[in-house]
mmCIF file of C-alpha atoms and ligand atoms in Angstrom:
data_model
loop_
_atom_site.group_PDB
_atom_site.id
_atom_site.type_symbol
_atom_site.label_atom_id
_atom_site.label_comp_id
_atom_site.label_asym_id
_atom_site.label_seq_id
_atom_site.Cartn_x
_atom_site.Cartn_y
_atom_site.Cartn_z
ATOM 1 C CA MET A 1 19.590 23.636 9.569
ATOM 2 C CA VAL A 2 17.723 20.421 8.785
ATOM 3 C CA ASN A 3 19.936 17.343 9.127
ATOM 4 C CA TYR A 4 20.102 14.618 6.529
ATOM 5 C CA GLN A 5 21.991 11.332 6.301
ATOM 6 C CA LEU A 6 24.272 12.030 3.354
ATOM 7 C CA LYS A 7 26.195 8.726 3.696
ATOM 8 C CA GLU A 8 29.464 10.587 3.229
ATOM 9 C CA ASP A 9 31.741 7.646 4.105
ATOM 10 C CA GLN A 10 29.952 5.294 1.703
ATOM 11 C CA ILE A 11 30.299 7.888 -1.035
ATOM 12 C CA VAL A 12 34.030 8.242 -0.429
ATOM 13 C CA THR A 13 34.448 4.435 -0.478
ATOM 14 C CA LYS A 14 32.538 4.204 -3.761
ATOM 15 C CA ILE A 15 34.624 6.926 -5.418
ATOM 16 C CA VAL A 16 37.853 5.206 -4.346
ATOM 17 C CA GLU A 17 36.539 1.807 -5.530
ATOM 18 C CA LEU A 18 35.680 3.226 -8.954
ATOM 19 C CA ASN A 19 38.864 5.276 -9.091
ATOM 20 C CA ALA A 20 36.721 8.207 -10.233
ATOM 21 C CA ARG A 21 38.835 11.278 -10.906
ATOM 22 C CA VAL A 22 36.045 13.803 -11.507
ATOM 23 C CA VAL A 23 32.860 13.559 -9.459
ATOM 24 C CA GLY A 24 29.636 15.424 -10.216
ATOM 25 C CA LEU A 25 27.434 16.390 -7.287
ATOM 26 C CA GLN A 26 23.763 17.287 -7.677
ATOM 27 C CA PHE A 27 21.411 18.348 -4.906
ATOM 28 C CA PRO A 28 17.816 19.527 -4.716
ATOM 29 C CA ASP A 29 17.621 23.139 -3.543
ATOM 30 C CA GLY A 30 17.096 22.306 0.142
ATOM 31 C CA LEU A 31 20.216 20.148 0.306
ATOM 32 C CA ARG A 32 22.582 22.337 -1.720
ATOM 33 C CA VAL A 33 23.639 24.100 1.456
ATOM 34 C CA HIS A 34 25.699 20.948 2.218
ATOM 35 C CA ALA A 35 27.405 20.944 -1.194
ATOM 36 C CA THR A 36 30.729 22.646 -0.485
ATOM 37 C CA LYS A 37 31.314 20.804 2.797
ATOM 38 C CA LEU A 38 30.785 17.472 1.064
ATOM 39 C CA ALA A 39 32.858 18.477 -1.961
ATOM 40 C CA ARG A 40 35.710 19.405 0.358
ATOM 41 C CA LYS A 41 35.559 16.028 2.125
ATOM 42 C CA ILE A 42 35.508 14.130 -1.171
ATOM 43 C CA GLU A 43 38.415 16.096 -2.625
ATOM 44 C CA LYS A 44 40.454 15.728 0.561
ATOM 45 C CA GLU A 45 39.842 11.999 1.054
ATOM 46 C CA THR A 46 39.875 10.750 -2.546
ATOM 47 C CA GLY A 47 41.984 13.238 -4.488
ATOM 48 C CA ALA A 48 39.140 13.537 -7.033
ATOM 49 C CA THR A 49 37.924 16.879 -8.345
ATOM 50 C CA THR A 50 34.262 17.659 -7.727
ATOM 51 C CA ILE A 51 31.862 19.637 -9.914
ATOM 52 C CA ILE A 52 28.708 20.854 -8.182
ATOM 53 C CA SER A 53 25.608 21.327 -10.329
ATOM 54 C CA GLY A 54 24.341 24.852 -9.655
ATOM 55 C CA ASP A 55 21.088 24.393 -11.557
ATOM 56 C CA ALA A 56 17.740 23.941 -9.858
ATOM 57 C CA CYS A 57 16.827 20.291 -9.338
ATOM 58 C CA TYR A 58 13.264 19.185 -8.652
ATOM 59 C CA GLY A 59 13.442 15.399 -8.835
ATOM 60 C CA ALA A 60 15.126 12.321 -10.265
ATOM 61 C CA CYS A 61 13.368 13.368 -13.478
ATOM 62 C CA ASP A 62 15.727 16.321 -13.515
ATOM 63 C CA LEU A 63 19.170 14.729 -13.483
ATOM 64 C CA SER A 64 22.201 16.687 -14.669
ATOM 65 C CA ASP A 65 23.633 13.633 -16.462
ATOM 66 C CA ARG A 66 23.301 15.374 -19.828
ATOM 67 C CA THR A 67 25.077 18.547 -18.743
ATOM 68 C CA MET A 68 27.735 16.540 -16.902
ATOM 69 C CA GLU A 69 28.284 14.040 -19.739
ATOM 70 C CA GLY A 70 31.927 14.074 -20.793
ATOM 71 C CA CYS A 71 32.924 16.044 -17.674
ATOM 72 C CA VAL A 72 32.558 13.519 -14.848
ATOM 73 C CA ASP A 73 33.295 9.850 -14.156
ATOM 74 C CA ILE A 74 30.344 9.541 -11.808
ATOM 75 C CA LEU A 75 27.411 11.726 -10.806
ATOM 76 C CA ILE A 76 26.235 11.572 -7.209
ATOM 77 C CA HIS A 77 22.609 12.636 -6.983
ATOM 78 C CA PHE A 78 21.115 13.399 -3.579
ATOM 79 C CA GLY A 79 17.562 13.366 -2.286
ATOM 80 C CA HIS A 80 15.835 11.153 -4.860
ATOM 81 C CA THR A 81 15.701 7.510 -5.925
ATOM 82 C CA THR A 82 16.461 6.152 -9.367
ATOM 83 C CA LEU A 83 13.913 6.171 -12.188
ATOM 84 C CA PRO A 84 13.967 3.652 -15.042
ATOM 85 C CA LEU A 85 15.658 6.064 -17.458
ATOM 86 C CA ASP A 86 18.837 5.733 -19.510
ATOM 87 C CA TYR A 87 21.339 7.943 -17.751
ATOM 88 C CA ARG A 88 24.292 9.264 -19.761
ATOM 89 C CA VAL A 89 26.861 8.860 -16.976
ATOM 90 C CA PRO A 90 27.090 6.386 -14.063
ATOM 91 C CA VAL A 91 24.872 7.722 -11.268
ATOM 92 C CA LEU A 92 24.938 6.980 -7.555
ATOM 93 C CA PHE A 93 21.648 7.932 -5.882
ATOM 94 C CA VAL A 94 21.856 8.911 -2.211
ATOM 95 C CA GLU A 95 18.379 9.155 -0.643
ATOM 96 C CA ALA A 96 19.422 11.691 2.045
ATOM 97 C CA TYR A 97 17.092 10.627 4.842
ATOM 98 C CA TYR A 98 15.841 13.375 7.109
ATOM 99 C CA THR A 99 16.931 12.712 10.698
ATOM 100 C CA MET A 100 14.241 14.572 12.662
ATOM 101 C CA GLU A 101 11.902 12.987 15.199
ATOM 102 C CA VAL A 102 8.632 12.034 13.451
ATOM 103 C CA MET A 103 6.702 9.866 15.914
ATOM 104 C CA ASN A 104 4.925 12.739 17.700
ATOM 105 C CA SER A 105 3.149 13.665 14.490
ATOM 106 C CA VAL A 106 2.254 9.991 13.896
ATOM 107 C CA LYS A 107 0.759 9.760 17.398
ATOM 108 C CA GLU A 108 -1.322 12.842 16.614
ATOM 109 C CA ALA A 109 -2.402 11.241 13.338
ATOM 110 C CA LEU A 110 -3.602 8.154 15.205
ATOM 111 C CA LYS A 111 -6.281 10.298 16.871
ATOM 112 C CA ILE A 112 -7.684 11.261 13.449
ATOM 113 C CA LEU A 113 -7.348 7.679 12.206
ATOM 114 C CA LYS A 114 -9.363 6.245 15.100
ATOM 115 C CA ASP A 115 -12.310 5.122 12.948
ATOM 116 C CA TYR A 116 -10.159 3.448 10.284
ATOM 117 C CA LYS A 117 -8.843 -0.104 10.654
ATOM 118 C CA THR A 118 -6.674 -0.722 7.590
ATOM 119 C CA ILE A 119 -4.175 1.990 6.770
ATOM 120 C CA GLY A 120 -2.102 2.512 3.639
ATOM 121 C CA LEU A 121 1.222 4.045 4.601
ATOM 122 C CA VAL A 122 3.182 6.258 2.207
ATOM 123 C CA THR A 123 5.918 8.856 2.297
ATOM 124 C CA THR A 124 8.475 10.680 0.201
ATOM 125 C CA THR A 125 12.111 9.667 -0.252
ATOM 126 C CA GLN A 126 13.388 11.577 2.816
ATOM 127 C CA HIS A 127 11.453 9.379 5.256
ATOM 128 C CA LEU A 128 11.483 5.957 3.571
ATOM 129 C CA ASN A 129 13.855 4.645 6.246
ATOM 130 C CA LEU A 130 11.196 5.297 8.924
ATOM 131 C CA LEU A 131 8.264 3.504 7.329
ATOM 132 C CA ASP A 132 8.778 0.226 9.198
ATOM 133 C CA ASP A 133 8.976 2.029 12.559
ATOM 134 C CA VAL A 134 5.835 3.999 11.773
ATOM 135 C CA ALA A 135 4.066 0.805 10.645
ATOM 136 C CA GLN A 136 5.001 -0.853 13.960
ATOM 137 C CA LEU A 137 3.564 2.042 15.933
ATOM 138 C CA LEU A 138 0.337 1.875 13.949
ATOM 139 C CA GLU A 139 0.092 -1.897 14.470
ATOM 140 C CA LYS A 140 0.697 -1.540 18.202
ATOM 141 C CA ASN A 141 -2.338 0.715 18.158
ATOM 142 C CA GLY A 142 -4.534 -1.900 16.527
ATOM 143 C CA LYS A 143 -4.179 -0.912 12.874
ATOM 144 C CA LYS A 144 -3.487 -3.152 9.906
ATOM 145 C CA VAL A 145 -0.879 -1.537 7.697
ATOM 146 C CA GLN A 146 -0.347 -1.933 3.967
ATOM 147 C CA MET A 147 2.509 -0.574 1.873
ATOM 148 C CA GLY A 148 2.636 -1.181 -1.827
ATOM 149 C CA PRO A 149 5.498 -1.309 -4.270
ATOM 150 C CA GLY A 150 4.969 1.228 -7.018
ATOM 151 C CA LYS A 151 5.806 1.367 -10.705
ATOM 152 C CA GLY A 152 9.143 3.168 -10.710
ATOM 153 C CA THR A 153 8.930 3.820 -6.960
ATOM 154 C CA LEU A 154 9.963 1.896 -3.865
ATOM 155 C CA ARG A 155 7.662 0.295 -1.296
ATOM 156 C CA GLY A 156 5.534 3.018 0.283
ATOM 157 C CA GLN A 157 7.146 5.774 -1.767
ATOM 158 C CA VAL A 158 5.154 8.412 -3.609
ATOM 159 C CA LEU A 159 6.388 11.120 -5.955
ATOM 160 C CA GLY A 160 4.467 14.258 -6.828
ATOM 161 C CA CYS A 161 3.693 12.583 -10.163
ATOM 162 C CA ASN A 162 3.439 8.940 -9.141
ATOM 163 C CA PHE A 163 0.999 7.467 -6.623
ATOM 164 C CA SER A 164 1.150 3.926 -8.006
ATOM 165 C CA SER A 165 2.370 2.499 -4.676
ATOM 166 C CA ALA A 166 -0.951 3.510 -3.118
ATOM 167 C CA ARG A 167 -3.489 2.999 -5.856
ATOM 168 C CA GLU A 168 -3.689 -0.806 -5.734
ATOM 169 C CA LEU A 169 -4.047 -1.026 -1.953
ATOM 170 C CA SER A 170 -7.344 -2.014 -0.410
ATOM 171 C CA VAL A 171 -7.400 0.207 2.682
ATOM 172 C CA ASP A 172 -9.816 2.404 4.649
ATOM 173 C CA ALA A 173 -7.549 5.463 4.668
ATOM 174 C CA PHE A 174 -3.994 6.592 3.967
ATOM 175 C CA LEU A 175 -1.414 7.994 6.325
ATOM 176 C CA TYR A 176 1.086 10.235 4.559
ATOM 177 C CA LEU A 177 4.284 10.937 6.478
ATOM 178 C CA GLY A 178 5.904 14.168 5.339
ATOM 179 C CA SER A 179 5.527 17.877 4.812
ATOM 180 C CA GLY A 180 3.450 19.974 2.438
ATOM 181 C CA ASN A 181 0.081 19.346 0.883
ATOM 182 C CA PHE A 182 0.770 18.451 -2.738
ATOM 183 C CA HIS A 183 1.611 14.741 -2.251
ATOM 184 C CA PRO A 184 -1.384 14.082 0.032
ATOM 185 C CA LEU A 185 -3.599 15.996 -2.413
ATOM 186 C CA GLY A 186 -2.386 13.760 -5.244
ATOM 187 C CA LEU A 187 -2.911 10.727 -3.046
ATOM 188 C CA LYS A 188 -6.500 11.705 -2.350
ATOM 189 C CA LEU A 189 -7.278 12.475 -5.983
ATOM 190 C CA SER A 190 -5.555 9.302 -7.163
ATOM 191 C CA THR A 191 -7.182 6.920 -4.640
ATOM 192 C CA SER A 192 -10.403 8.720 -3.587
ATOM 193 C CA LYS A 193 -9.659 7.597 0.005
ATOM 194 C CA PRO A 194 -9.386 9.721 3.166
ATOM 195 C CA VAL A 195 -5.828 10.998 3.587
ATOM 196 C CA ILE A 196 -4.307 11.987 6.936
ATOM 197 C CA ILE A 197 -0.966 13.809 7.069
ATOM 198 C CA ALA A 198 1.576 13.208 9.836
ATOM 199 C CA ASP A 199 3.735 16.295 9.371
ATOM 200 C CA PRO A 200 6.942 16.121 11.417
ATOM 201 C CA TYR A 201 8.080 19.535 10.168
ATOM 202 C CA MET A 202 4.998 21.214 11.698
ATOM 203 C CA ASN A 203 4.845 18.592 14.468
ATOM 204 C CA GLU A 204 1.134 18.070 13.785
ATOM 205 C CA ALA A 205 -1.405 15.880 12.012
ATOM 206 C CA ARG A 206 -4.218 17.071 9.755
ATOM 207 C CA THR A 207 -6.539 15.880 7.014
ATOM 208 C CA ILE A 208 -6.120 17.012 3.420
ATOM 209 C CA ASP A 209 -9.840 17.693 2.917
ATOM 210 C CA GLU A 210 -9.925 21.479 3.301
ATOM 211 C CA PHE A 211 -6.871 21.979 1.083
ATOM 212 C CA ALA A 212 -8.254 19.563 -1.526
ATOM 213 C CA ASP A 213 -11.579 21.448 -1.652
ATOM 214 C CA ARG A 214 -9.758 24.749 -2.117
ATOM 215 C CA ILE A 215 -7.560 23.391 -4.912
ATOM 216 C CA LEU A 216 -10.460 21.720 -6.709
ATOM 217 C CA ARG A 217 -12.405 24.992 -6.670
ATOM 218 C CA ALA A 218 -9.356 26.756 -8.149
ATOM 219 C CA ARG A 219 -8.979 24.032 -10.800
ATOM 220 C CA PHE A 220 -12.636 24.361 -11.726
ATOM 221 C CA ALA A 221 -12.096 28.104 -12.280
ATOM 222 C CA LYS A 222 -9.056 27.439 -14.548
ATOM 223 C CA ILE A 223 -10.986 24.854 -16.555
ATOM 224 C CA THR A 224 -13.895 27.262 -16.976
ATOM 225 C CA ARG A 225 -11.518 29.986 -18.233
ATOM 226 C CA ALA A 226 -9.901 27.522 -20.643
ATOM 227 C CA MET A 227 -13.280 26.783 -22.216
ATOM 228 C CA ASP A 228 -13.053 30.131 -24.058
ATOM 229 C CA ALA A 229 -9.611 29.282 -25.483
ATOM 230 C CA LYS A 230 -9.085 29.138 -29.230
ATOM 231 C CA LYS A 231 -5.290 28.956 -29.293
ATOM 232 C CA TRP A 232 -3.430 26.421 -27.137
ATOM 233 C CA GLY A 233 0.252 26.156 -26.209
ATOM 234 C CA ILE A 234 1.258 22.602 -25.302
ATOM 235 C CA LEU A 235 4.303 22.727 -23.047
ATOM 236 C CA VAL A 236 6.767 19.861 -23.485
ATOM 237 C CA SER A 237 9.742 19.474 -21.170
ATOM 238 C CA SER A 238 13.188 18.801 -22.609
ATOM 239 C CA LYS A 239 14.118 17.045 -19.339
ATOM 240 C CA GLU A 240 14.200 13.337 -20.086
ATOM 241 C CA GLY A 241 12.228 12.344 -16.990
ATOM 242 C CA GLN A 242 9.431 14.804 -17.758
ATOM 243 C CA ASN A 243 9.394 14.565 -21.544
ATOM 244 C CA ARG A 244 6.060 13.328 -22.897
ATOM 245 C CA LEU A 245 6.351 14.450 -26.499
ATOM 246 C CA GLU A 246 4.345 11.530 -27.887
ATOM 247 C CA MET A 247 1.483 12.267 -25.559
ATOM 248 C CA ALA A 248 1.732 15.981 -26.426
ATOM 249 C CA ARG A 249 1.366 15.195 -30.125
ATOM 250 C CA ILE A 250 -1.768 13.136 -29.470
ATOM 251 C CA LEU A 251 -3.199 15.958 -27.350
ATOM 252 C CA LYS A 252 -2.447 18.435 -30.147
ATOM 253 C CA GLU A 253 -4.475 16.329 -32.575
ATOM 254 C CA LYS A 254 -7.382 16.117 -30.132
ATOM 255 C CA ILE A 255 -7.403 19.878 -29.664
ATOM 256 C CA GLU A 256 -7.239 20.469 -33.422
ATOM 257 C CA ASP A 257 -10.058 17.955 -33.957
ATOM 258 C CA HIS A 258 -12.170 20.289 -31.833
ATOM 259 C CA GLY A 259 -11.472 23.193 -34.167
ATOM 260 C CA HIS A 260 -8.807 24.963 -32.093
ATOM 261 C CA GLU A 261 -5.191 25.833 -32.880
ATOM 262 C CA ALA A 262 -2.489 24.052 -30.844
ATOM 263 C CA TYR A 263 1.293 24.524 -30.826
ATOM 264 C CA LEU A 264 3.995 22.390 -29.193
ATOM 265 C CA ILE A 265 6.433 24.479 -27.135
ATOM 266 C CA LEU A 266 9.627 22.827 -25.869
ATOM 267 C CA LEU A 267 11.197 24.202 -22.686
ATOM 268 C CA GLU A 268 13.846 23.124 -20.195
ATOM 269 C CA ASN A 269 12.197 24.994 -17.323
ATOM 270 C CA ILE A 270 8.715 26.486 -17.387
ATOM 271 C CA ARG A 271 8.674 29.997 -15.970
ATOM 272 C CA PRO A 272 6.090 32.828 -16.155
ATOM 273 C CA GLU A 273 8.430 35.262 -17.961
ATOM 274 C CA LEU A 274 9.080 32.697 -20.707
ATOM 275 C CA LEU A 275 5.370 32.171 -21.331
ATOM 276 C CA MET A 276 4.582 35.887 -21.344
ATOM 277 C CA ALA A 277 6.134 36.187 -24.798
ATOM 278 C CA PHE A 278 3.342 33.991 -26.203
ATOM 279 C CA ARG A 279 0.790 36.798 -25.994
ATOM 280 C CA ASP A 280 -1.617 35.237 -28.499
ATOM 281 C CA ILE A 281 -1.888 31.885 -26.674
ATOM 282 C CA ASP A 282 -5.046 31.617 -24.559
ATOM 283 C CA VAL A 283 -4.218 28.564 -22.443
ATOM 284 C CA PHE A 284 -1.153 26.415 -21.757
ATOM 285 C CA LEU A 285 -1.463 22.642 -21.471
ATOM 286 C CA VAL A 286 1.370 21.227 -19.346
ATOM 287 C CA THR A 287 2.775 17.827 -20.269
ATOM 288 C CA ALA A 288 5.910 18.402 -18.133
ATOM 289 C CA CYS A 289 5.931 17.987 -14.335
ATOM 290 C CA PRO A 290 2.292 17.632 -13.204
ATOM 291 C CA ARG A 291 2.947 19.853 -10.176
ATOM 292 C CA ILE A 292 3.519 22.968 -12.278
ATOM 293 C CA ALA A 293 -0.079 23.575 -13.336
ATOM 294 C CA ILE A 294 -1.401 23.095 -9.808
ATOM 295 C CA ASP A 295 1.338 24.194 -7.387
ATOM 296 C CA ASP A 296 2.407 27.262 -9.354
ATOM 297 C CA ALA A 297 -0.990 28.247 -10.763
ATOM 298 C CA GLN A 298 -1.037 31.633 -9.041
ATOM 299 C CA ILE A 299 2.132 32.946 -10.673
ATOM 300 C CA TYR A 300 0.927 32.542 -14.259
ATOM 301 C CA GLU A 301 -1.240 35.088 -16.038
ATOM 302 C CA LYS A 302 -2.877 32.611 -18.429
ATOM 303 C CA PRO A 303 -4.439 29.346 -17.220
ATOM 304 C CA LEU A 304 -2.144 26.312 -17.083
ATOM 305 C CA ILE A 305 -4.022 23.040 -17.210
ATOM 306 C CA THR A 306 -3.188 19.330 -17.080
ATOM 307 C CA PRO A 307 -4.006 16.722 -19.767
ATOM 308 C CA HIS A 308 -6.994 15.345 -17.808
ATOM 309 C CA GLU A 309 -8.270 18.896 -17.342
ATOM 310 C CA MET A 310 -7.937 19.455 -21.091
ATOM 311 C CA GLU A 311 -10.295 16.513 -21.610
ATOM 312 C CA ILE A 312 -12.848 18.216 -19.358
ATOM 313 C CA VAL A 313 -12.468 21.475 -21.325
ATOM 314 C CA LEU A 314 -13.094 19.638 -24.602
ATOM 315 C CA GLY A 315 -16.052 17.700 -23.209
ATOM 316 C CA LEU A 316 -14.206 14.365 -23.364
ATOM 317 C CA ARG A 317 -14.335 13.792 -19.593
ATOM 318 C CA ASP A 318 -16.805 14.721 -16.844
ATOM 319 C CA TRP A 319 -15.754 16.937 -13.965
ATOM 320 C CA GLU A 320 -16.851 14.098 -11.642
ATOM 321 C CA ASP A 321 -14.044 11.972 -13.167
ATOM 322 C CA TYR A 322 -11.376 14.556 -12.279
ATOM 323 C CA GLN A 323 -7.946 12.883 -11.995
ATOM 324 C CA ILE A 324 -4.507 14.010 -10.964
ATOM 325 C CA ASP A 325 -1.925 13.890 -13.759
ATOM 326 C CA GLU A 326 0.809 11.282 -13.219
ATOM 327 C CA ILE A 327 3.972 10.241 -15.044
ATOM 328 C CA ILE A 328 4.314 6.512 -14.436
ATOM 329 C CA TYR A 329 7.586 4.917 -15.537
ATOM 330 C CA GLU A 330 6.856 1.282 -16.440
HETATM 331 S S1 LIG B 1 8.008 15.218 -12.727
HETATM 332 FE FE1 LIG B 1 7.652 16.648 -11.024
HETATM 333 S S2 LIG B 1 6.642 15.452 -9.453
HETATM 334 FE FE2 LIG B 1 7.576 13.998 -10.895
HETATM 335 S S3 LIG B 1 9.582 13.514 -10.022
HETATM 336 FE FE3 LIG B 1 9.848 15.234 -11.436
HETATM 337 S S4 LIG B 1 9.696 17.074 -10.169
HETATM 338 FE FE4 LIG B 1 8.832 15.355 -8.996
#
């Protein structure tokens, strides 16, 4: 099992300090395996009752403050950092840093970074505590390191929908510390700079180029299919952190101005079986989490496209100006 710093003692101290009697606990899927052990500790050491959110949780955009409102005195949310949203209950965010060795993958990355002098360093929440150590290692190897504060993110932090900490940096290349390909893909599309991944989970380093080429080819195919669409479904999330209703209404007008039909569809979670009922819709435009259209593309029968991709379909943007969709909280 992967180990995370769950800051259990600090949580217990906070609950006692606040004299909270009912404590909500919310974890992303990968951390929920720790839920009952932590709930037991809290109940034993504070006398409070815990309620564990059993729903899927994909980010800080997806807080269970609404479902827990009126039930809990405090919600403890693990694995993400706060967003500038109005939460309905007091929330304690616990970043849950991953405790695995990461430096081997960074040393491997240095080999790929050999021709670049100035490096932008970014990661996801799980590894934020390691950024200074990684920066030191890079500097010892002759690199200049930059880390930017983001809009709604911490220094060096990226979300799957927010690369603002990287975009303003003037660097030769980016080093992304973490797993998976979606964040480095977004980083590349958002900054147009070379992106190298130091992946401690795979204990390797790689570039994002091949993956980015594959995804862009797939996106081009979706956009081409969408060009035949006459009837559009615009998906709007009811999750506060993903809700872009105003933008969806503007997009609806643009689509209608081009002679097509467009309908706003409000959903809590977007799933293939829910969209299958809309048999007469030709294409779905996603204004919810930007990852859905790209990461989950294969599981949907009809094309799902992003707002920037919609502009390409309607001839309002050139393919050469392709951009990743982002939700920036000012
Ligand atoms: S909208 Fe998507 S990418 Fe952004 S924080 Fe939420 S789950 Fe992550």
